[in-house]
PDB file of C-alpha atoms in Angstrom:
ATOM      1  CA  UNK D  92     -15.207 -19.831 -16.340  1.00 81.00           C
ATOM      2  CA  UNK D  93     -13.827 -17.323 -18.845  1.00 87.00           C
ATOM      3  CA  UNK D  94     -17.006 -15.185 -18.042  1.00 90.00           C
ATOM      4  CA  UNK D  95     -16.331 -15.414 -14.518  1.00 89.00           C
ATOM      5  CA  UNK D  96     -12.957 -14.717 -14.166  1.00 90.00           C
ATOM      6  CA  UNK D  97     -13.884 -11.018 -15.999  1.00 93.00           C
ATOM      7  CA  UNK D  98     -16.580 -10.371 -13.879  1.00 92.00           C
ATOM      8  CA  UNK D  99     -13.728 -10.586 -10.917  1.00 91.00           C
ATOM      9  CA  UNK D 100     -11.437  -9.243 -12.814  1.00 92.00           C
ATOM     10  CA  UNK D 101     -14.321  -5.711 -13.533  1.00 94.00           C
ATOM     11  CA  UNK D 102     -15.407  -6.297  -9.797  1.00 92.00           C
ATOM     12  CA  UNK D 103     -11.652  -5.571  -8.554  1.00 90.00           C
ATOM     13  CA  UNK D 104     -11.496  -2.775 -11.030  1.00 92.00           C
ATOM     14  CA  UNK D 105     -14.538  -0.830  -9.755  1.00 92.00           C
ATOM     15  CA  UNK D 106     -14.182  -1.986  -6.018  1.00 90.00           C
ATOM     16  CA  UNK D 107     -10.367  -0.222  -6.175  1.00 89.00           C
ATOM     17  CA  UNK D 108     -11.875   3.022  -8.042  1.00 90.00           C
ATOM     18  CA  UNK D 109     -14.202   3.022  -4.982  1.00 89.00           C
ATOM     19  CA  UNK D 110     -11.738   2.590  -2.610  1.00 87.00           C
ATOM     20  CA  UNK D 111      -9.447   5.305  -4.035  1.00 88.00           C
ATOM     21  CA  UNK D 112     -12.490   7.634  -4.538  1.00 89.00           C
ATOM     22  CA  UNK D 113     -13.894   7.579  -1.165  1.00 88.00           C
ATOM     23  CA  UNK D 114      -9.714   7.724  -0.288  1.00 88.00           C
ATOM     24  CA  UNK D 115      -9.465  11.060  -2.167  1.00 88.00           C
ATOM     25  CA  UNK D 116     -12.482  12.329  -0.362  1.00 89.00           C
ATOM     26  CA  UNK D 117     -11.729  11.462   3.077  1.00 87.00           C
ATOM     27  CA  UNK D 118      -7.814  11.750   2.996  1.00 88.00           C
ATOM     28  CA  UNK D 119      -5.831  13.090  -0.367  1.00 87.00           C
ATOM     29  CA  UNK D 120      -7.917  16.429  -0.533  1.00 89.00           C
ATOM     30  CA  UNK D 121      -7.225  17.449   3.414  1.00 89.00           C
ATOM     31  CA  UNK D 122      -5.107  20.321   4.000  1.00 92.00           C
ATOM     32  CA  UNK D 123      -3.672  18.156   6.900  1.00 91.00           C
ATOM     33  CA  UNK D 124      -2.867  15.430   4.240  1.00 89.00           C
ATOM     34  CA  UNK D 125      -1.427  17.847   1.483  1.00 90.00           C
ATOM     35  CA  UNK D 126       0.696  20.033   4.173  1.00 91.00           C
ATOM     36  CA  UNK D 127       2.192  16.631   5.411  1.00 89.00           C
ATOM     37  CA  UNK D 128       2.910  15.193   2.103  1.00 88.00           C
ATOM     38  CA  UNK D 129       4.643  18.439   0.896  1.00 89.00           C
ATOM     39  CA  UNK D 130       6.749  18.452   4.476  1.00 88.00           C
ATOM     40  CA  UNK D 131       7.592  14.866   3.701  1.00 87.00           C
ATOM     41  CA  UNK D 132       8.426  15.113   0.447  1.00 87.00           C
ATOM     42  CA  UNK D 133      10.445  18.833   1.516  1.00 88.00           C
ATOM     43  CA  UNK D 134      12.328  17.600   3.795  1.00 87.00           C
ATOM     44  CA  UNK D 135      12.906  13.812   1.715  1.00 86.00           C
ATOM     45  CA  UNK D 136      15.054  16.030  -0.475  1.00 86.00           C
ATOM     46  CA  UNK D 137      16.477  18.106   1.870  1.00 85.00           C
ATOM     47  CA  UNK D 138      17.754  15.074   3.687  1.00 83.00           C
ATOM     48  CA  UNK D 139      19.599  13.778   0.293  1.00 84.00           C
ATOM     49  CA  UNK D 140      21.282  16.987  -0.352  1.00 83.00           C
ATOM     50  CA  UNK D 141      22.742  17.217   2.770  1.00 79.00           C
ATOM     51  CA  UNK D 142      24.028  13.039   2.668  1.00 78.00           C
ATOM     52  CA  UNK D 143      25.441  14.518  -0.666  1.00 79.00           C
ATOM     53  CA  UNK D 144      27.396  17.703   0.584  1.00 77.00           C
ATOM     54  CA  UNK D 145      29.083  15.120   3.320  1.00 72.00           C
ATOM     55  CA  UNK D 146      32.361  15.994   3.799  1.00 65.00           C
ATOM     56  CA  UNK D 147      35.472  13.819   4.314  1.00 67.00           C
ATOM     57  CA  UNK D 148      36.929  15.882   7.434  1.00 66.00           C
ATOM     58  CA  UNK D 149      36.278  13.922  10.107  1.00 68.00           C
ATOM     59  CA  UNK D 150      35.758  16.892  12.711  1.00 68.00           C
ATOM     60  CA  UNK D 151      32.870  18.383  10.542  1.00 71.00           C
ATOM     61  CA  UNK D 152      31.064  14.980   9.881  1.00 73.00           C
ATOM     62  CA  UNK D 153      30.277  14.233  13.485  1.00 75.00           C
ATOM     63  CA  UNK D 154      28.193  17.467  13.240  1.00 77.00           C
ATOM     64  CA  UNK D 155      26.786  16.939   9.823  1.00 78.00           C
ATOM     65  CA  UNK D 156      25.863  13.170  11.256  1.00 81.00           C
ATOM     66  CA  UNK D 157      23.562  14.945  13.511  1.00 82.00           C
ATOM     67  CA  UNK D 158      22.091  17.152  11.657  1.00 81.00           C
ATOM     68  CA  UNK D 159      21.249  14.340   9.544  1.00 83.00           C
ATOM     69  CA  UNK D 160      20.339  12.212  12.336  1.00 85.00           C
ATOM     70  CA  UNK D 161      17.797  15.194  13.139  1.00 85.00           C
ATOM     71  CA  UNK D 162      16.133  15.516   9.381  1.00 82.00           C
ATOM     72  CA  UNK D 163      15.885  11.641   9.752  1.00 86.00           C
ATOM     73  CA  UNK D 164      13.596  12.106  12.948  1.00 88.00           C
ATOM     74  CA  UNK D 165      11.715  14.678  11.780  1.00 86.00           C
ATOM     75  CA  UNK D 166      10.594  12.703   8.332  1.00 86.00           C
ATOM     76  CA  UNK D 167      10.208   9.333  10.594  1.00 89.00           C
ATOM     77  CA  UNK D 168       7.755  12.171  12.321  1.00 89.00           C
ATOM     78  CA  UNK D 169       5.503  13.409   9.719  1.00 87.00           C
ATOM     79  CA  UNK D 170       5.777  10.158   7.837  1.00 87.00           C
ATOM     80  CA  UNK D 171       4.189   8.407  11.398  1.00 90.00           C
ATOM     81  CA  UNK D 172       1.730  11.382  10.950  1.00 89.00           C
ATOM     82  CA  UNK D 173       0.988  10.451   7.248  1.00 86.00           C
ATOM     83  CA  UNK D 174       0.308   6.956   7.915  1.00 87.00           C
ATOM     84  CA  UNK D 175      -2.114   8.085  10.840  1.00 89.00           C
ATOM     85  CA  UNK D 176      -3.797  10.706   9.218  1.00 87.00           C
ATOM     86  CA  UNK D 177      -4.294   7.884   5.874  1.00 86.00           C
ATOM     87  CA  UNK D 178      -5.208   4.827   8.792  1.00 89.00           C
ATOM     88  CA  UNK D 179      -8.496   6.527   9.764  1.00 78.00           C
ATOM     89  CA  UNK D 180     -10.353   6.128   6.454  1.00 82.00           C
ATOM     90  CA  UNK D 181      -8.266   2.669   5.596  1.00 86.00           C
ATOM     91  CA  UNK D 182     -10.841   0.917   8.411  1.00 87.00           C
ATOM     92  CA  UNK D 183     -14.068   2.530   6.837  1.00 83.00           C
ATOM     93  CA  UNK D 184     -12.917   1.726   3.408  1.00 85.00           C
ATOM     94  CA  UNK D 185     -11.389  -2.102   5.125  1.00 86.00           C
ATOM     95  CA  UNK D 186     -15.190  -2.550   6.604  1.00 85.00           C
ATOM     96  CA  UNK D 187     -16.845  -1.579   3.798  1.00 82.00           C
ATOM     97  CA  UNK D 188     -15.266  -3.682   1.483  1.00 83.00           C
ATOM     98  CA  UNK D 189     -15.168  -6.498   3.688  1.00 85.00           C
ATOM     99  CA  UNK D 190     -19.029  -6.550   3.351  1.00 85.00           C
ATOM    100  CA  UNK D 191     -19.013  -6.347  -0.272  1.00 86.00           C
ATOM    101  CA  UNK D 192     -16.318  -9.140  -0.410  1.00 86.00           C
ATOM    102  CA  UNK D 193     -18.576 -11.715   1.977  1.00 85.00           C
ATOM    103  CA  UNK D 194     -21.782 -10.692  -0.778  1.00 89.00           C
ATOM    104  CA  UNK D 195     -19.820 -11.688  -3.663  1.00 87.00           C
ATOM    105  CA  UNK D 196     -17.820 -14.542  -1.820  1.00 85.00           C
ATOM    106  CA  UNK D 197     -21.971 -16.032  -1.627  1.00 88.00           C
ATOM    107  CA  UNK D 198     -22.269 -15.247  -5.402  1.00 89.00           C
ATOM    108  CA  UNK D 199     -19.361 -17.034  -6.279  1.00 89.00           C
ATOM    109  CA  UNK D 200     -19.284 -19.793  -3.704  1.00 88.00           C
ATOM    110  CA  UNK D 201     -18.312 -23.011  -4.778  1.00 88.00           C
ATOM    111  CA  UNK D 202     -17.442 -22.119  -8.250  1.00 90.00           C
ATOM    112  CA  UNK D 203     -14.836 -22.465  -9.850  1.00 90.00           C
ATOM    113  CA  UNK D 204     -13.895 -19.053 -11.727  1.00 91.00           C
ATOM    114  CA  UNK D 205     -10.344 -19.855 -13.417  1.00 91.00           C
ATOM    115  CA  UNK D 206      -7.622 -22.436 -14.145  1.00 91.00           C
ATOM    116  CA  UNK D 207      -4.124 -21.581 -12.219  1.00 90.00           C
ATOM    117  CA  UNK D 208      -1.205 -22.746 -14.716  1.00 92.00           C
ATOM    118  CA  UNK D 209       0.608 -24.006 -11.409  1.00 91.00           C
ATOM    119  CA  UNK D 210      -0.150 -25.562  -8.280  1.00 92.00           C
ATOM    120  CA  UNK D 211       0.247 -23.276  -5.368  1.00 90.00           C
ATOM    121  CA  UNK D 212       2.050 -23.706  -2.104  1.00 90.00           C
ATOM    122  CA  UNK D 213       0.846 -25.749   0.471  1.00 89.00           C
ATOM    123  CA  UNK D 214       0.050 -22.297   2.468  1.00 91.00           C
ATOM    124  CA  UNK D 215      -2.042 -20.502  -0.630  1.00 90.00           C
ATOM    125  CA  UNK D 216      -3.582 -23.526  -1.209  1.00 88.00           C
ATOM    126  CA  UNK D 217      -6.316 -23.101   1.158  1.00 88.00           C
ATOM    127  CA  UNK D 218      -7.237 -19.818   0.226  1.00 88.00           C
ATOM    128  CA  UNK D 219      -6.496 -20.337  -3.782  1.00 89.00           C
ATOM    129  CA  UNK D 220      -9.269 -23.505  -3.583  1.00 88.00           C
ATOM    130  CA  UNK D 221     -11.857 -22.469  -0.963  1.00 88.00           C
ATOM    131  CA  UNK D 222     -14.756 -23.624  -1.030  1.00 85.00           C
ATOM    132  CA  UNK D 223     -14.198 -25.572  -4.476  1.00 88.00           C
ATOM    133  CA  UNK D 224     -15.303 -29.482  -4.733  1.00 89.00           C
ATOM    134  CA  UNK D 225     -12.417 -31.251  -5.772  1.00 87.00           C
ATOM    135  CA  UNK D 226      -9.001 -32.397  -5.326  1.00 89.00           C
ATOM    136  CA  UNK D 227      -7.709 -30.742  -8.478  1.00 90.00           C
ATOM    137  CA  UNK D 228      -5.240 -27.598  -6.610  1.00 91.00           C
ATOM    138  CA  UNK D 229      -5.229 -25.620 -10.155  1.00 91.00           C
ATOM    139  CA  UNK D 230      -8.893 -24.598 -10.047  1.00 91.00           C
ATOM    140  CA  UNK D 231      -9.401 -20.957  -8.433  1.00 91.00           C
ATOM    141  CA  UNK D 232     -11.699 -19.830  -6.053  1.00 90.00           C
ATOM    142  CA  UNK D 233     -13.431 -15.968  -5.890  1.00 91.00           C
ATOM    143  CA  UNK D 234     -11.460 -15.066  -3.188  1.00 90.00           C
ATOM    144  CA  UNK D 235      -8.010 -16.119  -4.668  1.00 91.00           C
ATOM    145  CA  UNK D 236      -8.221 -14.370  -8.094  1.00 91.00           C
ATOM    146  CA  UNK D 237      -9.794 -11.520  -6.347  1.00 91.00           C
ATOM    147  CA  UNK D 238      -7.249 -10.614  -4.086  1.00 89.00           C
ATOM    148  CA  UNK D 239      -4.664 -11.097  -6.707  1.00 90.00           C
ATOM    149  CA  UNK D 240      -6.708  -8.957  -9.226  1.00 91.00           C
ATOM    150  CA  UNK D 241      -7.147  -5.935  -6.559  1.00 89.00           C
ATOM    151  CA  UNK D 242      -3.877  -6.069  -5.324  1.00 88.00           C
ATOM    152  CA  UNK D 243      -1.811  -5.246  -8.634  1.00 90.00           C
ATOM    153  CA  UNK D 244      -4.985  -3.019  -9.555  1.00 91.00           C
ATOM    154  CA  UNK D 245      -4.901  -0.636  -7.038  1.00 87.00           C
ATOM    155  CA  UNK D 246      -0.829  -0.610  -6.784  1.00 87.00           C
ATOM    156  CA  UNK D 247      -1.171   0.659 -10.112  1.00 90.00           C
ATOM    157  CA  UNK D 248      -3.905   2.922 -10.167  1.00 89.00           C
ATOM    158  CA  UNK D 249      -2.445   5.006  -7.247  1.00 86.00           C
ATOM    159  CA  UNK D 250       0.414   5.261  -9.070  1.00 88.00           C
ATOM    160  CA  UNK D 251      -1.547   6.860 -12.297  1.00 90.00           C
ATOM    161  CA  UNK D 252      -3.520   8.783 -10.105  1.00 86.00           C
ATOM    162  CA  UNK D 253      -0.587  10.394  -8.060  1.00 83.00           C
ATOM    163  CA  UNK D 254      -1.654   8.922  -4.767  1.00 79.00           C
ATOM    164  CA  UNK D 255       1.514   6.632  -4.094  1.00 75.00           C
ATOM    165  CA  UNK D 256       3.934   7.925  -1.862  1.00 67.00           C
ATOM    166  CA  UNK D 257       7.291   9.060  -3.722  1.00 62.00           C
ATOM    167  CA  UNK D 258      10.366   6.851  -3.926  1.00 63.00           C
ATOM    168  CA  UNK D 259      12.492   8.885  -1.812  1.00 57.00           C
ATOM    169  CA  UNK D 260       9.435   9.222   1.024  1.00 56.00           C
ATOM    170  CA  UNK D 261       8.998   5.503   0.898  1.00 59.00           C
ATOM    171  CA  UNK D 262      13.086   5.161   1.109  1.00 60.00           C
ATOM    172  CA  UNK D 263      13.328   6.906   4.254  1.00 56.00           C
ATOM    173  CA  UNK D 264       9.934   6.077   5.350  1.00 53.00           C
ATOM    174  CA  UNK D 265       8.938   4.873   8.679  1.00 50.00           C
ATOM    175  CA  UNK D 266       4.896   5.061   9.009  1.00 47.00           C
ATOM    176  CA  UNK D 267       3.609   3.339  11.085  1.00 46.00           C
ATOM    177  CA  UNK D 268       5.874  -0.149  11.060  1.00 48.00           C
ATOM    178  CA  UNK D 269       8.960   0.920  10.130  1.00 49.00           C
ATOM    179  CA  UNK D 270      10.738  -1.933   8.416  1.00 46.00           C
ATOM    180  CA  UNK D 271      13.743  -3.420  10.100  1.00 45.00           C
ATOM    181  CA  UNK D 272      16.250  -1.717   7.172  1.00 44.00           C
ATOM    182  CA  UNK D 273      14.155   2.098   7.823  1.00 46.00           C
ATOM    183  CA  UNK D 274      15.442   1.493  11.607  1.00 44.00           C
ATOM    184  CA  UNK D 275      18.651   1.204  11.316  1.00 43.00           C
TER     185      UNK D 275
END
């Protein structure tokens, strides 16, 4: 079990190197990519000096509102264009992947590959014991540990590589699906 749970734990590892690899290649080296990201992150700080240098006359905020309202478009803009220009490689790399994930979902099916010091929600529970024999809801399935392992794996190794988007882009966002606090 021990055994297997590494194996997951390397094949999550490499599979998120891949993915950021072939990532870099087809997005982070682009001039469209790297002239976007410096506009974002440009005009990210741009946009907080200006909510700074607010001023408390009321006649002169109503213009500085707009102004602001207009550097907020703009970065909803090229952030939409970010996310667009990143989306195109995301469904190679999301069909890729998904093949390598049904190949090793065979290797590991019906195994159990760890032991879950809880019992999950009734809505993880069919994904955190598929395919296992059993009634016992602690034992872990490939697919569960997996998709934990890559998820906090590749959070973090964009983050060492560079590739995450910077707090204040993120902040005043937008993308693709903006959330419900960006549109407001």
């Amino acid at each position: 079990m021990l055994s297997d749970a590494i194996t997951i734990l390397i094949i999550s590892l490499l599979t998120a190197l891949a993915s950021e690899g072939l990532t870099w290649l087809l997005v982070y080296r682009t001039d469209q990519y790297k002239k976007l990201k410096a506009s974002v992150e440009r005009q990210c700080k741009r946009l907080e000096k200006k909510k700074e240098s607010m001023t408390s006359d009321i006649n002169k905020q109503i213009g500085q509102k707009k102004k602001i309202e207009k550097f907020e478009e703009k970065l909803k803009g090229d952030n939409r264009d970010l996310s667009f220009v990143k989306m195109k490689s995301m469904f190679f790399i999301g069909f890729t992947f998904t093949a390598l994930l049904g190949m090793f979902n065979t290797v590991f099916d019906g195994r159990v590959v760890a032991k879950l010091p809880f019992v999950p929600h009734s809505l993880f529970q069919g994904i955190s014991h598929r395919n296992l024999m059993g009634q016992d809801m602690t034992d872990c399935s490939f697919i569960f540990l997996y998709i934990l392992c890559t998820m906090s794996i590749r959070q973090n190794l964009q983050k060492l590589l560079g590739f995450a988007p910077s707090r204040a882009a993120s902040r005043f966002g937008g993308g693709l699906f903006p959330t419900e606090q960006q549109s407001k």
